[in-house]
Every structure is written in C-alpha cells, then in structure tokens.
XYZ file of C-alpha atoms in Angstrom:
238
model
C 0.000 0.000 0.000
C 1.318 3.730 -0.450
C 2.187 6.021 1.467
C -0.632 8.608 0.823
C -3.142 5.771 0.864
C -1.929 4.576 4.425
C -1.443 7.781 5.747
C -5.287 8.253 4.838
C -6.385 5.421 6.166
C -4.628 6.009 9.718
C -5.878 9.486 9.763
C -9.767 8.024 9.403
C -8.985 5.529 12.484
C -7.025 7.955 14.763
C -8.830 10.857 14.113
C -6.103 13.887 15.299
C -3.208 11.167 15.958
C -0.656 12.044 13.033
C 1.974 9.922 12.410
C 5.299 10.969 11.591
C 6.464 10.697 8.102
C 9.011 8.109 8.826
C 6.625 6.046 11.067
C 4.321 5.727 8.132
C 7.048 4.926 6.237
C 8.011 2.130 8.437
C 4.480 0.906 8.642
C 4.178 0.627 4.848
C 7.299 -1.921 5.126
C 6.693 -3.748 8.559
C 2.358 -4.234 8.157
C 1.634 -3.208 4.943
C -1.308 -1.175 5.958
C -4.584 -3.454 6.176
C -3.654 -4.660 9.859
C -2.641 -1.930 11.442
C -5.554 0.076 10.554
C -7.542 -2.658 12.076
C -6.608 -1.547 15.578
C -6.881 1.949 16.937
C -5.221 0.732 20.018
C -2.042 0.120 17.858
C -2.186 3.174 16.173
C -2.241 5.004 19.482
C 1.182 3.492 20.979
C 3.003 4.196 17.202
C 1.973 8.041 17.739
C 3.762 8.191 21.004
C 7.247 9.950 20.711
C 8.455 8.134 22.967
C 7.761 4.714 21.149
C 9.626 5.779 18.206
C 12.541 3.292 18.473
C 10.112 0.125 19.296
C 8.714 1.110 15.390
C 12.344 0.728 14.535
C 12.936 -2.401 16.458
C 9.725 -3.981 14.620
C 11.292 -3.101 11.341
C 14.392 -4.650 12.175
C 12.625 -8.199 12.855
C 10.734 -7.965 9.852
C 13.367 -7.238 7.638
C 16.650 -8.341 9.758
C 18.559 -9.404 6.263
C 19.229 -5.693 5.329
C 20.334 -5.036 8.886
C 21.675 -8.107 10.421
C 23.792 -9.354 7.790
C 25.991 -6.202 7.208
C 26.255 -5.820 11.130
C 27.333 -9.333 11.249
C 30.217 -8.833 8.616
C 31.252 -5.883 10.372
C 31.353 -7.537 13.924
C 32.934 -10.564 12.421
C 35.581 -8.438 10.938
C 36.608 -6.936 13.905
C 36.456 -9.499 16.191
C 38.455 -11.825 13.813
C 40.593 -9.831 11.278
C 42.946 -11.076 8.966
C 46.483 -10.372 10.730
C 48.461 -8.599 8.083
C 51.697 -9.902 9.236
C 52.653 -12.085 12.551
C 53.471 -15.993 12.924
C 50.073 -17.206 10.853
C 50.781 -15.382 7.830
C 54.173 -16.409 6.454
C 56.557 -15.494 3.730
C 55.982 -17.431 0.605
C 58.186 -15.869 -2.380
C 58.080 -18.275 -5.806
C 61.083 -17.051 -7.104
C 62.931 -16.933 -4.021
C 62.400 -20.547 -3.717
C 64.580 -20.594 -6.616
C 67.406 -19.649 -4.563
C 67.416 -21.598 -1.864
C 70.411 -24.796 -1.780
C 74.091 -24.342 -1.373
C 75.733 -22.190 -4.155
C 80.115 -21.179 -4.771
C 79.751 -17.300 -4.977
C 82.767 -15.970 -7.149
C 82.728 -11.898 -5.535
C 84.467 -9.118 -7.730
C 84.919 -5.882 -5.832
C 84.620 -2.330 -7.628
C 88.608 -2.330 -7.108
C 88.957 -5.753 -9.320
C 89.681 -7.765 -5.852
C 88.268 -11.184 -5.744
C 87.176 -13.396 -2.881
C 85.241 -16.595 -2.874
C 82.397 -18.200 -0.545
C 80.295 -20.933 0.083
C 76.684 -19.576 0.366
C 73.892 -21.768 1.867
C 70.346 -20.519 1.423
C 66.870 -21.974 3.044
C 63.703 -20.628 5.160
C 64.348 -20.287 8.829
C 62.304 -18.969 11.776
C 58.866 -20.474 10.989
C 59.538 -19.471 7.015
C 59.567 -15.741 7.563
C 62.768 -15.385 6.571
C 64.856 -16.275 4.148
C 68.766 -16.878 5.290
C 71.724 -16.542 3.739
C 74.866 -17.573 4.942
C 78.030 -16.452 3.403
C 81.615 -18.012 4.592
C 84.424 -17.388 2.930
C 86.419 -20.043 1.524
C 90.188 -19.474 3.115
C 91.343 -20.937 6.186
C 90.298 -19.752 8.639
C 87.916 -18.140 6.930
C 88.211 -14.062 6.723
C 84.835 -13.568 5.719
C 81.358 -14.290 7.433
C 78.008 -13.000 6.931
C 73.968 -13.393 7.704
C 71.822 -11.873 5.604
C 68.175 -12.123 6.308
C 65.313 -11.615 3.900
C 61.582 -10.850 5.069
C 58.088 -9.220 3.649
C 56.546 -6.326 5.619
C 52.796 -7.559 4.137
C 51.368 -4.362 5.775
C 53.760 -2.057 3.886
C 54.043 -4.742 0.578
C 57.858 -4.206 0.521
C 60.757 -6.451 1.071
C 63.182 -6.425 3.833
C 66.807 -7.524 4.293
C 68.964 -7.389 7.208
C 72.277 -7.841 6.358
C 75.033 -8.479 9.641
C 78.438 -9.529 8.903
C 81.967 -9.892 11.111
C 82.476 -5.973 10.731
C 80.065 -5.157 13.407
C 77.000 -3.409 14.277
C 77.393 0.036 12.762
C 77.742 -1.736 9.414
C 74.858 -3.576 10.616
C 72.069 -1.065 11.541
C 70.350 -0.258 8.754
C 67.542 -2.487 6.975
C 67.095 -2.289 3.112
C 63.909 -2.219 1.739
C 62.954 -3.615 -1.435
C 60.858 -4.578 -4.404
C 59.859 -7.030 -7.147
C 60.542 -6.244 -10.435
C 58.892 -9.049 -11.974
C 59.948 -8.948 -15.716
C 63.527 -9.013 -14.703
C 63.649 -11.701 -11.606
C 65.382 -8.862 -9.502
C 64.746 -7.979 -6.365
C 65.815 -4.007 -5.540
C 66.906 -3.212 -2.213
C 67.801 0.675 -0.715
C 69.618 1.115 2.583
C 70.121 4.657 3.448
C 74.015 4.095 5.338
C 74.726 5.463 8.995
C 77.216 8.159 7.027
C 74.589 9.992 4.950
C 74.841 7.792 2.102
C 73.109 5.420 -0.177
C 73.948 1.415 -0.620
C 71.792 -0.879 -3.289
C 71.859 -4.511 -3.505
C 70.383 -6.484 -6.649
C 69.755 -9.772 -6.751
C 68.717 -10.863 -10.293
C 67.677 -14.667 -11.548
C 68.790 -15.432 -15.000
C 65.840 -18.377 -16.133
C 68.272 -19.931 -18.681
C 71.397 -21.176 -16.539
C 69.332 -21.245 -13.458
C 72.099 -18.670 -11.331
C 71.604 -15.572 -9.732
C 74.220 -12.411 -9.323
C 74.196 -10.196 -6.681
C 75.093 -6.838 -7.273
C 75.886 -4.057 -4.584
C 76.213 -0.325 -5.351
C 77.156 2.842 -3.481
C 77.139 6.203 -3.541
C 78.001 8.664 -0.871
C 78.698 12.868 -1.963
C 79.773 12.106 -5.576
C 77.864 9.268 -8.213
C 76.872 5.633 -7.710
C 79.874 2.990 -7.783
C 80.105 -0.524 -8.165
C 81.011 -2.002 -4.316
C 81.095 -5.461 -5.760
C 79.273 -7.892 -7.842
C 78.850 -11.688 -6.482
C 77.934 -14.365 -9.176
C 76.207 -17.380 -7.597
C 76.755 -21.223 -9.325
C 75.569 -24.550 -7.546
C 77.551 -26.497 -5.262
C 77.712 -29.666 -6.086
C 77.108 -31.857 -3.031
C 79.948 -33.760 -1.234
C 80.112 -37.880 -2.952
C-alpha cells in the first residue's frame, strides 16, 4: 500500500493522531497497511514519541537481512581480522624458492679484488625469513656473513637485514625492497649510517638457473660498483 493511501487510512482511524512521516514509512514496510488500521489501540502506541525506536525495532525483525547481515560482517571483521603480518601469515616468495640450496659465490669488488664463498640458502624462523649464509672459503675463513630476507605484508615491501663480522654500525640499517617481476630482480635501498646510499640487486637469469648479486654505493659524488657476487651450484659432497 502507499504512502498517501496509508497515511489516509490512519488518519480516518485515529482521528487527530498524526503519524510521523518516517513512522508511516516504516508501517508501509513492517504491516503493509490493512492490519494496522484494524486496531486503533495500535495506532495510538506508534503516535507516542516516545515509542519511536520500538517502530524501529519492529522493522528490524521484519526485515533483519538488510540489517543483520551487514552488522554481522562488520562484527565478524573486527572481532576476527585477517592479521596482516605475525606468525600465521608467512613469507611465501616463488622465485625466491629458486634460490634456496648451497651455491660457490665468485665476488668481484669495484677495485677488481676477488674473494670466494660458500653460500647456503633456506627458510628459517617459521619461514619468515629467508637466510643466507656467506663463509668465505680461506682458512680460517676471513669472511662471514647473515643476511636475512623478510616481507613487511602491511607495507608490501621487502626487507633484508644484512650483519656480517664488521660489526654493528655496518649492521644497523635495513634495506627495503621490491619485485621487479619482468627481470627476476629484487631491488633493495639502505640509506648508510654516514649519509649515504647502498643498493643490492639480486637478479635470476631463467636460462642457466644462477643468480648475481650486485651491490652499489654512492656517498657525496655518483653511484659505484662495491662489488658484484655471481652465484653457481655447489655440487654436493660424494
């Protein structure tokens, strides 16, 4: 039934009783008209002010779909949301699978100095990060490192921690990185304790299977070349 038509037919039963617009509008929805005309008695508690909310509360039951359901979601969302990052939501990288096993890493410094290591990669700490170990080949060895590679899922950029035998202040900065898909490369920034800038590449070449590694700086003057490390499998021990 309409509006006007229900209005009318309220009016004829209460006599001065007027309705507000938005009870009547409520009434259309909740009784459709023809039974709540039928009692005068009903009519009299909806005009009430102060009974304003039950008309609500009816029109809740009768349609609780349009109301309960959206409240639900919402509730549910906040009572149970999806952690963004934590122990239950860890880092799964398809192409950094592709580096993980033992490699020989052949490094070539910016001055032409060379230095070998053994390099064994794999998931640790409940496969949020992904470890690389770097030992250097001589005995005793003069080189060690720990580089540690993570996903900040709230910010959608890649971490790396990268500590080695030259201490801490070497140590404190994180690089943060990204995906560059068409090129296998991951791009990571550190902004150095000095002032300046340090990048590390690390690029997967799909035909031979290998990855490089190469590290940048810059500090007052342009980038240079720090070193570039070229990664081959190690064959396992007969």
């Amino acid at each position: 039934m309409g509006q006007p038509i229900l209005r009318n037919r309220i009016f004829e039963r209460a006599g001065d009783m007027r309705l507000p617009d938005d009870i009547v509008e409520c009434l259309g929805a909740v009784f459709a008209g023809e039974n709540l005309v039928a009692h005068l008695k009903t009519l009299a508690f909806l005009a009430s002010r102060e009974r304003r909310k039950s008309v609500k509360i009816a029109f809740m039951k009768r349609f609780p779909l349009f109301i309960v359901l959206p409240l639900f979601a919402v509730t549910m969302s906040a009572q149970s949301p999806t952690p963004s990052d934590g122990r239950d939501v860890k880092f799964e990288d398809p192409l950094f699978d592709k580096l993980v096993g033992n490699w020989r890493v052949v490094r070539k410094f910016g001055d032409g100095r060379t230095a070998e290591n053994t390099v064994r990669v794999g998931w640790v700490l409940n496969h949020q990060f992904l470890e690389l170990h770097y030992l250097d080949v001589a005995t005793p060895p003069q080189y060690e490192a720990m580089a540690f590679i993570g996903f900040d899922h709230k910010m959608s950029r890649y971490v790396l921690h990268w500590l080695d035998i030259f201490g801490g202040r070497a140590s404190e900065v994180i690089g943060y990185g990204t995906l560059d898909e068409a090129a296998h490369s991951f791009y990571f920034t550190f902004n150095t304790p000095d002032g300046g800038q340090f990048m590390n590449v690390y690029a997967f070449d799909p035909a031979t299977k290998n990855w490089t590694s190469v590290m940048r700086q810059k500090s007052k003057g342009p980038w240079s070349l720090f070193a570039e490390d070229k990664f081959t499998p190690l064959a396992p021990k007969p």
